[in-house]
PDB file of C-alpha atoms in Angstrom:
ATOM      1  CA  MET D 192      60.422  89.977 110.941  1.00  0.00           C
ATOM      2  CA  ASP D 193      62.887  90.063 109.334  1.00  0.00           C
ATOM      3  CA  LYS D 194      64.578  87.503 111.521  1.00  0.00           C
ATOM      4  CA  VAL D 195      61.351  85.139 110.736  1.00  0.00           C
ATOM      5  CA  MET D 196      61.949  85.262 107.113  1.00  0.00           C
ATOM      6  CA  ARG D 197      65.488  84.536 107.428  1.00  0.00           C
ATOM      7  CA  LEU D 198      65.499  81.871 108.997  1.00  0.00           C
ATOM      8  CA  ALA D 199      62.455  80.404 107.141  1.00  0.00           C
ATOM      9  CA  SER D 200      64.147  80.520 104.643  1.00  0.00           C
ATOM     10  CA  GLU D 201      67.384  78.662 105.978  1.00  0.00           C
ATOM     11  CA  LYS D 202      65.824  75.372 105.030  1.00  0.00           C
ATOM     12  CA  GLY D 203      62.714  73.839 103.181  1.00  0.00           C
ATOM     13  CA  VAL D 204      60.787  72.964 105.657  1.00  0.00           C
ATOM     14  CA  VAL D 205      61.156  75.397 109.054  1.00  0.00           C
ATOM     15  CA  ILE D 206      58.697  75.073 112.310  1.00  0.00           C
ATOM     16  CA  PHE D 207      58.467  78.471 114.784  1.00  0.00           C
ATOM     17  CA  THR D 208      57.667  76.163 118.109  1.00  0.00           C
ATOM     18  CA  LYS D 209      57.874  76.581 122.257  1.00  0.00           C
ATOM     19  CA  SER D 210      59.533  74.005 124.016  1.00  0.00           C
ATOM     20  CA  SER D 211      56.091  73.422 125.956  1.00  0.00           C
ATOM     21  CA  CYS D 212      53.869  73.299 123.717  1.00  0.00           C
ATOM     22  CA  CYS D 213      52.331  69.488 122.996  1.00  0.00           C
ATOM     23  CA  LEU D 214      50.969  70.511 119.180  1.00  0.00           C
ATOM     24  CA  CYS D 215      54.602  71.676 118.049  1.00  0.00           C
ATOM     25  CA  TYR D 216      55.633  68.412 119.079  1.00  0.00           C
ATOM     26  CA  ALA D 217      52.891  66.519 117.132  1.00  0.00           C
ATOM     27  CA  VAL D 218      53.409  68.636 113.930  1.00  0.00           C
ATOM     28  CA  ASN D 219      57.344  68.229 114.073  1.00  0.00           C
ATOM     29  CA  ILE D 220      56.846  64.423 114.558  1.00  0.00           C
ATOM     30  CA  LEU D 221      54.528  64.015 111.694  1.00  0.00           C
ATOM     31  CA  PHE D 222      56.877  65.678 109.664  1.00  0.00           C
ATOM     32  CA  GLN D 223      59.846  63.335 111.306  1.00  0.00           C
ATOM     33  CA  GLU D 224      57.382  60.249 110.310  1.00  0.00           C
ATOM     34  CA  LEU D 225      56.332  62.042 106.429  1.00  0.00           C
ATOM     35  CA  GLY D 226      60.560  61.345 106.002  1.00  0.00           C
ATOM     36  CA  VAL D 227      60.985  65.351 107.011  1.00  0.00           C
ATOM     37  CA  ARG D 228      63.857  66.678 109.262  1.00  0.00           C
ATOM     38  CA  PRO D 229      62.748  70.311 109.842  1.00  0.00           C
ATOM     39  CA  MET D 230      64.792  73.193 111.233  1.00  0.00           C
ATOM     40  CA  VAL D 231      62.900  73.725 114.693  1.00  0.00           C
ATOM     41  CA  HIS D 232      63.098  76.734 116.357  1.00  0.00           C
ATOM     42  CA  GLU D 233      62.116  77.355 119.437  1.00  0.00           C
ATOM     43  CA  ILE D 234      61.045  81.208 119.569  1.00  0.00           C
ATOM     44  CA  ASP D 235      60.594  80.591 124.020  1.00  0.00           C
ATOM     45  CA  GLN D 236      64.291  80.043 123.971  1.00  0.00           C
ATOM     46  CA  ASP D 237      65.283  82.912 121.723  1.00  0.00           C
ATOM     47  CA  PRO D 238      66.133  86.717 123.168  1.00  0.00           C
ATOM     48  CA  GLU D 239      63.527  87.934 120.293  1.00  0.00           C
ATOM     49  CA  GLY D 240      61.203  85.220 121.054  1.00  0.00           C
ATOM     50  CA  ARG D 241      58.555  88.406 121.921  1.00  0.00           C
ATOM     51  CA  GLU D 242      59.010  89.992 118.832  1.00  0.00           C
ATOM     52  CA  MET D 243      59.234  87.006 116.655  1.00  0.00           C
ATOM     53  CA  GLU D 244      55.804  86.240 117.965  1.00  0.00           C
ATOM     54  CA  LYS D 245      54.003  88.901 116.953  1.00  0.00           C
ATOM     55  CA  ALA D 246      55.833  88.590 113.810  1.00  0.00           C
ATOM     56  CA  LEU D 247      54.324  85.126 113.067  1.00  0.00           C
ATOM     57  CA  LEU D 248      50.782  86.764 113.802  1.00  0.00           C
ATOM     58  CA  ARG D 249      51.079  89.653 111.356  1.00  0.00           C
ATOM     59  CA  LEU D 250      52.015  87.163 108.821  1.00  0.00           C
ATOM     60  CA  GLY D 251      48.774  85.634 109.276  1.00  0.00           C
ATOM     61  CA  CYS D 252      49.299  82.834 111.672  1.00  0.00           C
ATOM     62  CA  THR D 253      46.272  82.076 113.602  1.00  0.00           C
ATOM     63  CA  SER D 254      48.145  81.148 116.704  1.00  0.00           C
ATOM     64  CA  PRO D 255      51.658  81.705 116.962  1.00  0.00           C
ATOM     65  CA  VAL D 256      53.025  77.908 117.010  1.00  0.00           C
ATOM     66  CA  PRO D 257      53.469  76.143 115.342  1.00  0.00           C
ATOM     67  CA  ALA D 258      54.184  78.077 112.009  1.00  0.00           C
ATOM     68  CA  VAL D 259      55.228  76.021 109.465  1.00  0.00           C
ATOM     69  CA  PHE D 260      57.118  77.387 106.803  1.00  0.00           C
ATOM     70  CA  ILE D 261      57.854  75.100 103.667  1.00  0.00           C
ATOM     71  CA  GLY D 262      59.982  76.671 100.935  1.00  0.00           C
ATOM     72  CA  GLY D 263      60.091  79.409 102.555  1.00  0.00           C
ATOM     73  CA  LYS D 264      56.084  80.503 102.479  1.00  0.00           C
ATOM     74  CA  LEU D 265      53.664  80.344 105.896  1.00  0.00           C
ATOM     75  CA  ARG D 266      51.830  77.047 105.414  1.00  0.00           C
ATOM     76  CA  GLY D 267      49.801  77.697 109.005  1.00  0.00           C
ATOM     77  CA  SER D 268      49.483  76.181 112.053  1.00  0.00           C
ATOM     78  CA  THR D 269      48.319  72.886 113.164  1.00  0.00           C
ATOM     79  CA  ASN D 270      44.752  73.159 111.776  1.00  0.00           C
ATOM     80  CA  GLU D 271      46.182  73.741 108.267  1.00  0.00           C
ATOM     81  CA  ILE D 272      48.801  71.613 108.468  1.00  0.00           C
ATOM     82  CA  MET D 273      46.155  68.251 109.649  1.00  0.00           C
ATOM     83  CA  SER D 274      43.928  69.851 106.520  1.00  0.00           C
ATOM     84  CA  LEU D 275      46.972  69.534 104.215  1.00  0.00           C
ATOM     85  CA  HIS D 276      48.202  65.871 105.880  1.00  0.00           C
ATOM     86  CA  LEU D 277      44.429  64.635 105.407  1.00  0.00           C
ATOM     87  CA  SER D 278      43.880  65.856 101.970  1.00  0.00           C
ATOM     88  CA  GLY D 279      47.112  64.358 100.303  1.00  0.00           C
ATOM     89  CA  SER D 280      48.579  67.770  99.298  1.00  0.00           C
ATOM     90  CA  LEU D 281      50.957  67.739 102.576  1.00  0.00           C
ATOM     91  CA  THR D 282      52.866  65.207 100.807  1.00  0.00           C
ATOM     92  CA  GLN D 283      53.288  66.829  97.604  1.00  0.00           C
ATOM     93  CA  LEU D 284      54.363  70.285  99.327  1.00  0.00           C
ATOM     94  CA  LEU D 285      57.532  68.019 100.911  1.00  0.00           C
ATOM     95  CA  LYS D 286      58.519  65.897  97.839  1.00  0.00           C
ATOM     96  CA  PRO D 287      61.582  68.216  97.658  1.00  0.00           C
ATOM     97  CA  TYR D 288      62.842  68.137 100.990  1.00  0.00           C
ATOM     98  CA  GLN D 289      62.596  63.733 101.596  1.00  0.00           C
ATOM     99  CA  PRO D 290      65.964  62.515 100.975  1.00  0.00           C
TER     100      PRO D 290
END
């Protein structure tokens, strides 16, 4: 849990992913198209990945990846991010992290 929270607060937008996850890729591309370069951490490439996956579920993620943190706060997985995007709220959350 500590490693997840430390990484989540290192940059304004952090996405925990798995290298083989197509939804993770789609969420990452969405952020890039919105002008934000998120820090992407592939948990399947991390020796502590299993523990990180469990920590993300304990934090409230409906699925462990993609897990999106904005401003150090967990915003959710694909469904939550797409809902924020479709409602126009995601753009507002990302304003401080756009160049």
